[in-house]
Amino acid sequence: MQDNKLAKVPIHVGVKLYVEQCPKTQEEEEEMSRVPYASAVGNLMYVMVCTRPYIAHAVGVLSRFMSKLRKEHWTIVKKVFRCFHGTSDYGLCYQQRPELDRVLDIHGFVDAVWVGDLDQRRSTSGYVFNLFGGAISWMRKRQFIVSLSITEVEYMASTHASKELVWLQRLCSSMGLVQ
């Protein structure tokens, strides 16, 4: 892995993975059955939850192909690991609790992708919230319903992020942070 070229992003914009890419022949299935794909994606999920929220989209896409994977899927898994090699000194950093007169500093970012899942025609949404510069809450998931427009997708993503923000504000208030 050290000799491989470093990757700057876990998955490029525009990369589409779908069921039609799954193995077509018995030989392809046997070859890919020897690949530790499920273990690798499981490791990526652990890393995503603990320290690397920026790989959430890639892990979400890759986890859909646990039983029917192809070389393209395995190539992207290896690319996500190459992305870590260049960012091994990155991590989530939190500051000490600020003075009580400091205003609560929560920043949130929300985004959505219309029809990100080509197989089920489902959209994907996600958000991340930072408190005093460190990420404290993030989410990426497929939406449960099929949306008819990008406006509907963005509205649903904003609604989920707003609910999380209200919860975070209440949590911070209970800890004595000024809003």
mmCIF file of C-alpha atoms in Angstrom:
data_model
loop_
_atom_site.group_PDB
_atom_site.id
_atom_site.type_symbol
_atom_site.label_atom_id
_atom_site.label_comp_id
_atom_site.label_asym_id
_atom_site.label_seq_id
_atom_site.Cartn_x
_atom_site.Cartn_y
_atom_site.Cartn_z
ATOM 1 C CA MET A 1 0.000 0.000 0.000
ATOM 2 C CA GLN A 2 2.907 2.369 0.651
ATOM 3 C CA ASP A 3 4.054 2.225 -2.955
ATOM 4 C CA ASN A 4 0.648 3.237 -4.284
ATOM 5 C CA LYS A 5 -0.214 6.742 -5.338
ATOM 6 C CA LEU A 6 -1.935 8.779 -2.621
ATOM 7 C CA ALA A 7 -5.592 9.645 -3.124
ATOM 8 C CA LYS A 8 -6.817 13.147 -2.289
ATOM 9 C CA VAL A 9 -10.532 12.265 -1.994
ATOM 10 C CA PRO A 10 -12.153 8.968 -0.976
ATOM 11 C CA ILE A 11 -14.499 8.843 -3.972
ATOM 12 C CA HIS A 12 -14.631 11.191 -6.942
ATOM 13 C CA VAL A 13 -17.721 13.190 -7.816
ATOM 14 C CA GLY A 14 -19.637 11.437 -10.541
ATOM 15 C CA VAL A 15 -18.559 7.884 -9.691
ATOM 16 C CA LYS A 16 -21.706 5.773 -9.926
ATOM 17 C CA LEU A 17 -21.909 2.254 -8.572
ATOM 18 C CA TYR A 18 -24.995 0.153 -9.207
ATOM 19 C CA VAL A 19 -26.223 -3.435 -9.267
ATOM 20 C CA GLU A 20 -25.614 -3.855 -13.005
ATOM 21 C CA GLN A 21 -21.881 -3.740 -12.235
ATOM 22 C CA CYS A 22 -22.143 -6.893 -10.123
ATOM 23 C CA PRO A 23 -20.403 -10.087 -11.304
ATOM 24 C CA LYS A 24 -22.034 -11.716 -14.302
ATOM 25 C CA THR A 25 -20.152 -15.033 -14.411
ATOM 26 C CA GLN A 26 -19.397 -17.740 -11.878
ATOM 27 C CA GLU A 27 -15.649 -17.141 -12.301
ATOM 28 C CA GLU A 28 -16.009 -13.468 -11.391
ATOM 29 C CA GLU A 29 -18.042 -14.352 -8.289
ATOM 30 C CA GLU A 30 -15.477 -16.935 -7.161
ATOM 31 C CA GLU A 31 -12.600 -14.512 -7.709
ATOM 32 C CA MET A 32 -14.278 -11.736 -5.737
ATOM 33 C CA SER A 33 -15.336 -14.128 -2.941
ATOM 34 C CA ARG A 34 -11.655 -14.348 -1.918
ATOM 35 C CA VAL A 35 -11.436 -10.570 -1.438
ATOM 36 C CA PRO A 36 -11.846 -9.369 2.208
ATOM 37 C CA TYR A 37 -14.384 -6.755 1.117
ATOM 38 C CA ALA A 38 -16.795 -7.006 4.072
ATOM 39 C CA SER A 39 -13.946 -6.785 6.562
ATOM 40 C CA ALA A 40 -12.441 -3.765 4.787
ATOM 41 C CA VAL A 41 -15.777 -1.915 4.624
ATOM 42 C CA GLY A 42 -16.375 -2.746 8.298
ATOM 43 C CA ASN A 43 -13.001 -1.232 9.172
ATOM 44 C CA LEU A 44 -13.868 1.848 7.139
ATOM 45 C CA MET A 45 -17.169 2.174 9.021
ATOM 46 C CA TYR A 46 -15.341 2.091 12.340
ATOM 47 C CA VAL A 47 -12.881 4.751 11.211
ATOM 48 C CA MET A 48 -15.724 6.881 9.788
ATOM 49 C CA VAL A 49 -17.677 6.825 13.050
ATOM 50 C CA CYS A 50 -14.666 7.531 15.255
ATOM 51 C CA THR A 51 -12.443 10.019 13.439
ATOM 52 C CA ARG A 52 -13.089 10.467 9.703
ATOM 53 C CA PRO A 53 -16.579 11.806 8.938
ATOM 54 C CA TYR A 54 -15.453 12.887 5.453
ATOM 55 C CA ILE A 55 -15.524 9.278 4.227
ATOM 56 C CA ALA A 56 -19.196 8.772 5.166
ATOM 57 C CA HIS A 57 -20.435 9.062 1.584
ATOM 58 C CA ALA A 58 -17.886 6.598 0.218
ATOM 59 C CA VAL A 59 -18.583 4.075 2.984
ATOM 60 C CA GLY A 60 -22.335 4.415 2.495
ATOM 61 C CA VAL A 61 -22.028 3.716 -1.212
ATOM 62 C CA LEU A 62 -19.589 0.827 -0.787
ATOM 63 C CA SER A 63 -21.637 -0.873 1.931
ATOM 64 C CA ARG A 64 -24.494 -1.507 -0.538
ATOM 65 C CA PHE A 65 -22.418 -4.102 -2.391
ATOM 66 C CA MET A 66 -21.423 -6.508 0.374
ATOM 67 C CA SER A 67 -22.801 -9.624 -1.294
ATOM 68 C CA LYS A 68 -22.357 -8.796 -4.993
ATOM 69 C CA LEU A 69 -19.118 -6.946 -5.435
ATOM 70 C CA ARG A 70 -16.992 -6.423 -8.479
ATOM 71 C CA LYS A 71 -13.424 -5.284 -9.061
ATOM 72 C CA GLU A 72 -14.600 -1.664 -9.380
ATOM 73 C CA HIS A 73 -15.949 -1.784 -5.817
ATOM 74 C CA TRP A 74 -12.740 -3.276 -4.436
ATOM 75 C CA THR A 75 -10.688 -0.664 -6.301
ATOM 76 C CA ILE A 76 -12.634 2.130 -4.615
ATOM 77 C CA VAL A 77 -12.166 0.508 -1.180
ATOM 78 C CA LYS A 78 -8.404 0.478 -1.756
ATOM 79 C CA LYS A 79 -8.580 4.115 -2.878
ATOM 80 C CA VAL A 80 -10.270 5.120 0.391
ATOM 81 C CA PHE A 81 -7.442 3.437 2.303
ATOM 82 C CA ARG A 82 -4.898 5.288 0.121
ATOM 83 C CA CYS A 83 -6.651 8.496 1.111
ATOM 84 C CA PHE A 84 -5.791 7.712 4.763
ATOM 85 C CA HIS A 85 -2.132 7.264 3.976
ATOM 86 C CA GLY A 86 -1.873 10.934 3.020
ATOM 87 C CA THR A 87 -3.860 12.116 6.039
ATOM 88 C CA SER A 88 -2.506 9.912 8.823
ATOM 89 C CA ASP A 89 -1.756 12.955 10.972
ATOM 90 C CA TYR A 90 -5.323 14.310 10.689
ATOM 91 C CA GLY A 91 -7.807 13.880 13.500
ATOM 92 C CA LEU A 92 -10.662 15.478 15.371
ATOM 93 C CA CYS A 93 -9.427 18.050 17.880
ATOM 94 C CA TYR A 94 -11.454 19.533 20.697
ATOM 95 C CA GLN A 95 -10.586 22.525 22.840
ATOM 96 C CA GLN A 96 -11.096 22.839 26.550
ATOM 97 C CA ARG A 97 -14.445 24.112 27.748
ATOM 98 C CA PRO A 98 -14.602 27.841 27.062
ATOM 99 C CA GLU A 99 -15.436 30.476 29.667
ATOM 100 C CA LEU A 100 -19.138 30.787 30.361
ATOM 101 C CA ASP A 101 -19.286 34.263 28.805
ATOM 102 C CA ARG A 102 -18.279 32.839 25.429
ATOM 103 C CA VAL A 103 -21.213 32.569 23.049
ATOM 104 C CA LEU A 104 -22.186 29.103 21.880
ATOM 105 C CA ASP A 105 -20.409 28.522 18.575
ATOM 106 C CA ILE A 106 -22.225 25.769 16.665
ATOM 107 C CA HIS A 107 -21.782 25.712 12.888
ATOM 108 C CA GLY A 108 -23.686 23.294 10.707
ATOM 109 C CA PHE A 109 -23.420 22.211 7.101
ATOM 110 C CA VAL A 110 -26.066 20.247 5.238
ATOM 111 C CA ASP A 111 -26.193 18.866 1.703
ATOM 112 C CA ALA A 112 -28.178 16.404 -0.364
ATOM 113 C CA VAL A 113 -27.779 14.469 -3.608
ATOM 114 C CA TRP A 114 -30.840 13.834 -5.709
ATOM 115 C CA VAL A 115 -31.120 10.175 -6.820
ATOM 116 C CA GLY A 116 -27.699 9.206 -5.496
ATOM 117 C CA ASP A 117 -28.726 5.534 -5.448
ATOM 118 C CA LEU A 118 -29.331 4.532 -9.068
ATOM 119 C CA ASP A 119 -30.817 1.152 -8.174
ATOM 120 C CA GLN A 120 -33.605 2.266 -5.847
ATOM 121 C CA ARG A 121 -33.829 5.891 -7.058
ATOM 122 C CA ARG A 122 -33.295 7.170 -3.530
ATOM 123 C CA SER A 123 -31.615 10.430 -2.636
ATOM 124 C CA THR A 124 -28.825 10.886 -0.113
ATOM 125 C CA SER A 125 -28.566 13.562 2.544
ATOM 126 C CA GLY A 126 -26.069 14.452 5.203
ATOM 127 C CA TYR A 127 -24.945 17.035 7.693
ATOM 128 C CA VAL A 128 -22.064 17.868 10.022
ATOM 129 C CA PHE A 129 -22.104 20.129 13.090
ATOM 130 C CA ASN A 130 -19.009 21.716 14.612
ATOM 131 C CA LEU A 131 -18.775 23.046 18.152
ATOM 132 C CA PHE A 132 -15.899 25.486 18.743
ATOM 133 C CA GLY A 133 -14.158 24.173 15.617
ATOM 134 C CA GLY A 134 -14.453 20.407 16.205
ATOM 135 C CA ALA A 135 -16.978 18.077 14.582
ATOM 136 C CA ILE A 136 -19.399 16.758 17.202
ATOM 137 C CA SER A 137 -22.240 15.315 15.131
ATOM 138 C CA TRP A 138 -22.494 14.034 11.558
ATOM 139 C CA MET A 139 -24.851 11.898 9.530
ATOM 140 C CA ARG A 140 -25.090 10.552 5.985
ATOM 141 C CA LYS A 141 -27.909 8.311 4.854
ATOM 142 C CA ARG A 142 -30.255 7.433 2.044
ATOM 143 C CA GLN A 143 -33.644 9.033 2.335
ATOM 144 C CA PHE A 144 -36.581 6.707 2.901
ATOM 145 C CA ILE A 145 -38.820 8.010 0.136
ATOM 146 C CA VAL A 146 -38.330 8.640 -3.559
ATOM 147 C CA SER A 147 -38.209 12.408 -4.053
ATOM 148 C CA LEU A 148 -39.688 14.134 -7.058
ATOM 149 C CA SER A 149 -37.326 17.120 -7.129
ATOM 150 C CA ILE A 150 -34.034 18.402 -5.757
ATOM 151 C CA THR A 151 -36.014 20.988 -3.784
ATOM 152 C CA GLU A 152 -37.832 18.229 -1.914
ATOM 153 C CA VAL A 153 -34.535 16.442 -1.233
ATOM 154 C CA GLU A 154 -32.903 19.601 0.130
ATOM 155 C CA TYR A 155 -35.970 20.361 2.245
ATOM 156 C CA MET A 156 -35.908 16.905 3.852
ATOM 157 C CA ALA A 157 -32.152 17.141 4.481
ATOM 158 C CA SER A 158 -32.583 20.572 6.078
ATOM 159 C CA THR A 159 -35.400 19.256 8.266
ATOM 160 C CA HIS A 160 -33.242 16.421 9.636
ATOM 161 C CA ALA A 161 -30.332 18.801 10.227
ATOM 162 C CA SER A 162 -32.630 21.282 12.000
ATOM 163 C CA LYS A 163 -33.868 18.581 14.375
ATOM 164 C CA GLU A 164 -30.272 17.689 15.212
ATOM 165 C CA LEU A 165 -29.411 21.359 15.764
ATOM 166 C CA VAL A 166 -32.288 21.823 18.222
ATOM 167 C CA TRP A 167 -31.122 18.755 20.144
ATOM 168 C CA LEU A 168 -27.504 20.023 20.194
ATOM 169 C CA GLN A 169 -28.592 23.458 21.441
ATOM 170 C CA ARG A 170 -30.580 21.875 24.277
ATOM 171 C CA LEU A 171 -27.635 19.660 25.170
ATOM 172 C CA CYS A 172 -25.279 22.648 25.272
ATOM 173 C CA SER A 173 -27.766 24.619 27.379
ATOM 174 C CA SER A 174 -27.935 21.787 29.893
ATOM 175 C CA MET A 175 -24.110 21.919 30.145
ATOM 176 C CA GLY A 176 -24.220 25.638 30.945
ATOM 177 C CA LEU A 177 -23.037 27.024 27.623
ATOM 178 C CA VAL A 178 -24.562 30.414 26.769
ATOM 179 C CA GLN A 179 -26.611 30.632 23.583
#
